[in-house]
């Protein structure tokens, strides 16, 4: 942000007063990211109280680095998260919702997240969503849902 009394920075500036200018990378169309999440490893079924690892990949398909990748992981129908293994960053568990701060992701780079869960009833459903800054222009690939059959 900066202040200026110049009258030639913005077309039509006729107020004759100091103006404040703010550059917001989240709104700047010249800077954008395209985060994508995909499930790459998942069991087709689990036994009740079985433990399994699910692997997800987060890729920045955009032209700019994402400075702070956030991932939200939500479990439904009672499974338990045993742990997270991200290639970078940290994850914190809160009952059925977990939040991961995965840090900076450069353009064209991918990071991996392994989620280890214990299946308690059918089905085991996981919803993962991504966010970051600068803005993501392709939000359709920021979410993935994985459902796994749990049998006695």
mmCIF file of C-alpha atoms in Angstrom:
data_model
loop_
_atom_site.group_PDB
_atom_site.id
_atom_site.type_symbol
_atom_site.label_atom_id
_atom_site.label_comp_id
_atom_site.label_asym_id
_atom_site.label_seq_id
_atom_site.Cartn_x
_atom_site.Cartn_y
_atom_site.Cartn_z
ATOM 1 C CA UNK A 1 0.000 0.000 0.000
ATOM 2 C CA UNK A 2 1.093 3.547 -0.636
ATOM 3 C CA UNK A 3 -0.269 7.112 -0.614
ATOM 4 C CA UNK A 4 0.130 9.574 -3.447
ATOM 5 C CA UNK A 5 -0.982 13.066 -4.371
ATOM 6 C CA UNK A 6 -0.242 12.449 -8.059
ATOM 7 C CA UNK A 7 -3.236 12.878 -10.353
ATOM 8 C CA UNK A 8 -1.944 10.672 -13.178
ATOM 9 C CA UNK A 9 -1.915 7.232 -11.492
ATOM 10 C CA UNK A 10 -5.582 6.450 -12.124
ATOM 11 C CA UNK A 11 -7.676 7.667 -15.031
ATOM 12 C CA UNK A 12 -10.329 10.136 -13.891
ATOM 13 C CA UNK A 13 -8.631 11.027 -10.573
ATOM 14 C CA UNK A 14 -9.990 14.549 -10.130
ATOM 15 C CA UNK A 15 -10.457 14.841 -6.362
ATOM 16 C CA UNK A 16 -7.180 16.748 -5.822
ATOM 17 C CA UNK A 17 -6.495 14.820 -2.608
ATOM 18 C CA UNK A 18 -4.084 12.145 -1.453
ATOM 19 C CA UNK A 19 -5.158 8.677 -2.587
ATOM 20 C CA UNK A 20 -4.271 5.332 -1.014
ATOM 21 C CA UNK A 21 -3.435 2.437 -3.311
ATOM 22 C CA UNK A 22 -3.484 -1.219 -2.283
ATOM 23 C CA UNK A 23 -2.263 -4.133 -4.361
ATOM 24 C CA UNK A 24 -4.091 -7.317 -3.316
ATOM 25 C CA UNK A 25 -2.563 -10.445 -4.870
ATOM 26 C CA UNK A 26 -5.691 -12.409 -3.983
ATOM 27 C CA UNK A 27 -7.688 -10.224 -6.378
ATOM 28 C CA UNK A 28 -4.990 -9.556 -8.969
ATOM 29 C CA UNK A 29 -5.831 -11.422 -12.174
ATOM 30 C CA UNK A 30 -2.160 -11.334 -13.182
ATOM 31 C CA UNK A 31 -1.257 -13.613 -10.259
ATOM 32 C CA UNK A 32 -3.021 -16.895 -9.773
ATOM 33 C CA UNK A 33 -2.641 -20.454 -8.643
ATOM 34 C CA UNK A 34 -4.444 -23.615 -9.629
ATOM 35 C CA UNK A 35 -4.340 -26.114 -6.799
ATOM 36 C CA UNK A 36 -5.467 -29.637 -7.601
ATOM 37 C CA UNK A 37 -6.024 -32.570 -5.239
ATOM 38 C CA UNK A 38 -6.233 -36.187 -6.356
ATOM 39 C CA UNK A 39 -6.611 -39.489 -4.540
ATOM 40 C CA UNK A 40 -3.892 -41.873 -5.733
ATOM 41 C CA UNK A 41 -4.005 -44.745 -3.243
ATOM 42 C CA UNK A 42 -7.051 -46.113 -1.491
ATOM 43 C CA UNK A 43 -8.279 -49.571 -0.515
ATOM 44 C CA UNK A 44 -11.439 -50.805 -2.237
ATOM 45 C CA UNK A 45 -12.842 -52.070 1.084
ATOM 46 C CA UNK A 46 -11.951 -52.399 4.764
ATOM 47 C CA UNK A 47 -12.979 -54.641 7.620
ATOM 48 C CA UNK A 48 -14.622 -53.013 10.644
ATOM 49 C CA UNK A 49 -11.850 -51.575 12.880
ATOM 50 C CA UNK A 50 -9.385 -52.061 10.025
ATOM 51 C CA UNK A 51 -6.641 -49.500 9.545
ATOM 52 C CA UNK A 52 -5.635 -48.227 6.121
ATOM 53 C CA UNK A 53 -3.512 -45.536 4.498
ATOM 54 C CA UNK A 54 -4.922 -43.249 1.819
ATOM 55 C CA UNK A 55 -2.587 -41.138 -0.304
ATOM 56 C CA UNK A 56 -3.487 -37.788 -1.822
ATOM 57 C CA UNK A 57 -1.431 -35.531 -4.097
ATOM 58 C CA UNK A 58 -1.649 -31.738 -4.076
ATOM 59 C CA UNK A 59 -0.327 -30.057 -7.226
ATOM 60 C CA UNK A 60 0.049 -26.400 -8.164
ATOM 61 C CA UNK A 61 -0.910 -26.197 -11.840
ATOM 62 C CA UNK A 62 -0.870 -22.373 -11.801
ATOM 63 C CA UNK A 63 1.824 -19.958 -12.868
ATOM 64 C CA UNK A 64 2.487 -18.542 -9.387
ATOM 65 C CA UNK A 65 3.619 -20.053 -6.110
ATOM 66 C CA UNK A 66 0.942 -20.662 -3.504
ATOM 67 C CA UNK A 67 2.287 -19.119 -0.322
ATOM 68 C CA UNK A 68 0.193 -20.952 2.249
ATOM 69 C CA UNK A 69 -1.612 -24.125 1.163
ATOM 70 C CA UNK A 70 -4.421 -25.104 3.548
ATOM 71 C CA UNK A 71 -6.151 -28.466 3.443
ATOM 72 C CA UNK A 72 -9.330 -29.363 5.308
ATOM 73 C CA UNK A 73 -10.027 -33.067 5.889
ATOM 74 C CA UNK A 74 -13.504 -34.104 7.043
ATOM 75 C CA UNK A 75 -14.529 -37.649 8.007
ATOM 76 C CA UNK A 76 -18.132 -38.763 8.132
ATOM 77 C CA UNK A 77 -19.830 -41.785 9.676
ATOM 78 C CA UNK A 78 -17.490 -42.325 12.596
ATOM 79 C CA UNK A 79 -14.011 -43.327 11.369
ATOM 80 C CA UNK A 80 -10.974 -42.180 13.320
ATOM 81 C CA UNK A 81 -7.889 -40.462 11.964
ATOM 82 C CA UNK A 82 -4.825 -42.267 13.287
ATOM 83 C CA UNK A 83 -2.389 -39.819 11.729
ATOM 84 C CA UNK A 84 -1.199 -37.690 8.824
ATOM 85 C CA UNK A 85 2.085 -37.938 6.961
ATOM 86 C CA UNK A 86 2.597 -34.850 4.753
ATOM 87 C CA UNK A 87 5.766 -34.370 2.706
ATOM 88 C CA UNK A 88 5.781 -30.816 4.093
ATOM 89 C CA UNK A 89 3.819 -28.882 6.675
ATOM 90 C CA UNK A 90 1.741 -30.042 9.634
ATOM 91 C CA UNK A 91 -1.762 -31.382 10.280
ATOM 92 C CA UNK A 92 -3.874 -31.066 13.417
ATOM 93 C CA UNK A 93 -6.800 -33.362 14.269
ATOM 94 C CA UNK A 94 -10.020 -32.027 15.777
ATOM 95 C CA UNK A 95 -12.611 -34.811 16.168
ATOM 96 C CA UNK A 96 -13.958 -35.422 12.631
ATOM 97 C CA UNK A 97 -12.302 -32.331 11.099
ATOM 98 C CA UNK A 98 -8.571 -31.961 10.564
ATOM 99 C CA UNK A 99 -6.690 -28.921 9.308
ATOM 100 C CA UNK A 100 -3.357 -29.017 7.517
ATOM 101 C CA UNK A 101 -1.020 -26.121 6.843
ATOM 102 C CA UNK A 102 1.129 -27.435 4.041
ATOM 103 C CA UNK A 103 3.230 -24.340 3.384
ATOM 104 C CA UNK A 104 4.478 -22.924 0.093
ATOM 105 C CA UNK A 105 3.982 -24.824 -3.164
ATOM 106 C CA UNK A 106 5.850 -23.653 -6.259
ATOM 107 C CA UNK A 107 4.328 -23.776 -9.765
ATOM 108 C CA UNK A 108 4.393 -27.276 -11.238
ATOM 109 C CA UNK A 109 5.290 -28.887 -7.908
ATOM 110 C CA UNK A 110 3.419 -31.629 -6.054
ATOM 111 C CA UNK A 111 3.298 -32.658 -2.426
ATOM 112 C CA UNK A 112 1.946 -35.849 -0.911
ATOM 113 C CA UNK A 113 -0.336 -36.398 2.058
ATOM 114 C CA UNK A 114 -0.928 -39.843 3.545
ATOM 115 C CA UNK A 115 -3.944 -40.142 5.837
ATOM 116 C CA UNK A 116 -4.121 -43.199 8.108
ATOM 117 C CA UNK A 117 -7.650 -43.983 9.314
ATOM 118 C CA UNK A 118 -9.447 -46.623 11.341
ATOM 119 C CA UNK A 119 -12.779 -47.724 9.837
ATOM 120 C CA UNK A 120 -15.560 -48.070 12.394
ATOM 121 C CA UNK A 121 -18.680 -48.363 10.209
ATOM 122 C CA UNK A 122 -19.853 -48.342 6.610
ATOM 123 C CA UNK A 123 -19.153 -46.313 4.557
ATOM 124 C CA UNK A 124 -15.893 -44.553 5.399
ATOM 125 C CA UNK A 125 -16.160 -41.185 3.647
ATOM 126 C CA UNK A 126 -13.431 -38.550 3.484
ATOM 127 C CA UNK A 127 -13.849 -35.053 2.033
ATOM 128 C CA UNK A 128 -10.723 -33.016 1.357
ATOM 129 C CA UNK A 129 -10.596 -29.410 0.171
ATOM 130 C CA UNK A 130 -7.782 -26.971 -0.614
ATOM 131 C CA UNK A 131 -7.290 -23.238 -0.399
ATOM 132 C CA UNK A 132 -4.363 -20.871 -0.692
ATOM 133 C CA UNK A 133 -3.136 -17.472 -1.756
ATOM 134 C CA UNK A 134 -3.029 -16.049 -4.417
ATOM 135 C CA UNK A 135 -6.536 -16.826 -5.597
ATOM 136 C CA UNK A 136 -7.282 -20.123 -7.268
ATOM 137 C CA UNK A 137 -8.889 -19.576 -10.668
ATOM 138 C CA UNK A 138 -9.946 -23.227 -11.107
ATOM 139 C CA UNK A 139 -11.820 -24.173 -7.952
ATOM 140 C CA UNK A 140 -13.428 -27.317 -9.452
ATOM 141 C CA UNK A 141 -10.293 -29.386 -8.755
ATOM 142 C CA UNK A 142 -9.821 -28.191 -5.155
ATOM 143 C CA UNK A 143 -12.008 -30.931 -3.653
ATOM 144 C CA UNK A 144 -12.039 -34.697 -3.594
ATOM 145 C CA UNK A 145 -14.358 -37.186 -1.874
ATOM 146 C CA UNK A 146 -13.313 -40.772 -1.232
ATOM 147 C CA UNK A 147 -15.756 -43.426 -0.024
ATOM 148 C CA UNK A 148 -14.643 -46.878 1.063
ATOM 149 C CA UNK A 149 -16.898 -49.843 1.885
ATOM 150 C CA UNK A 150 -16.519 -51.158 5.440
ATOM 151 C CA UNK A 151 -17.701 -54.710 6.114
ATOM 152 C CA UNK A 152 -17.838 -56.776 9.326
#
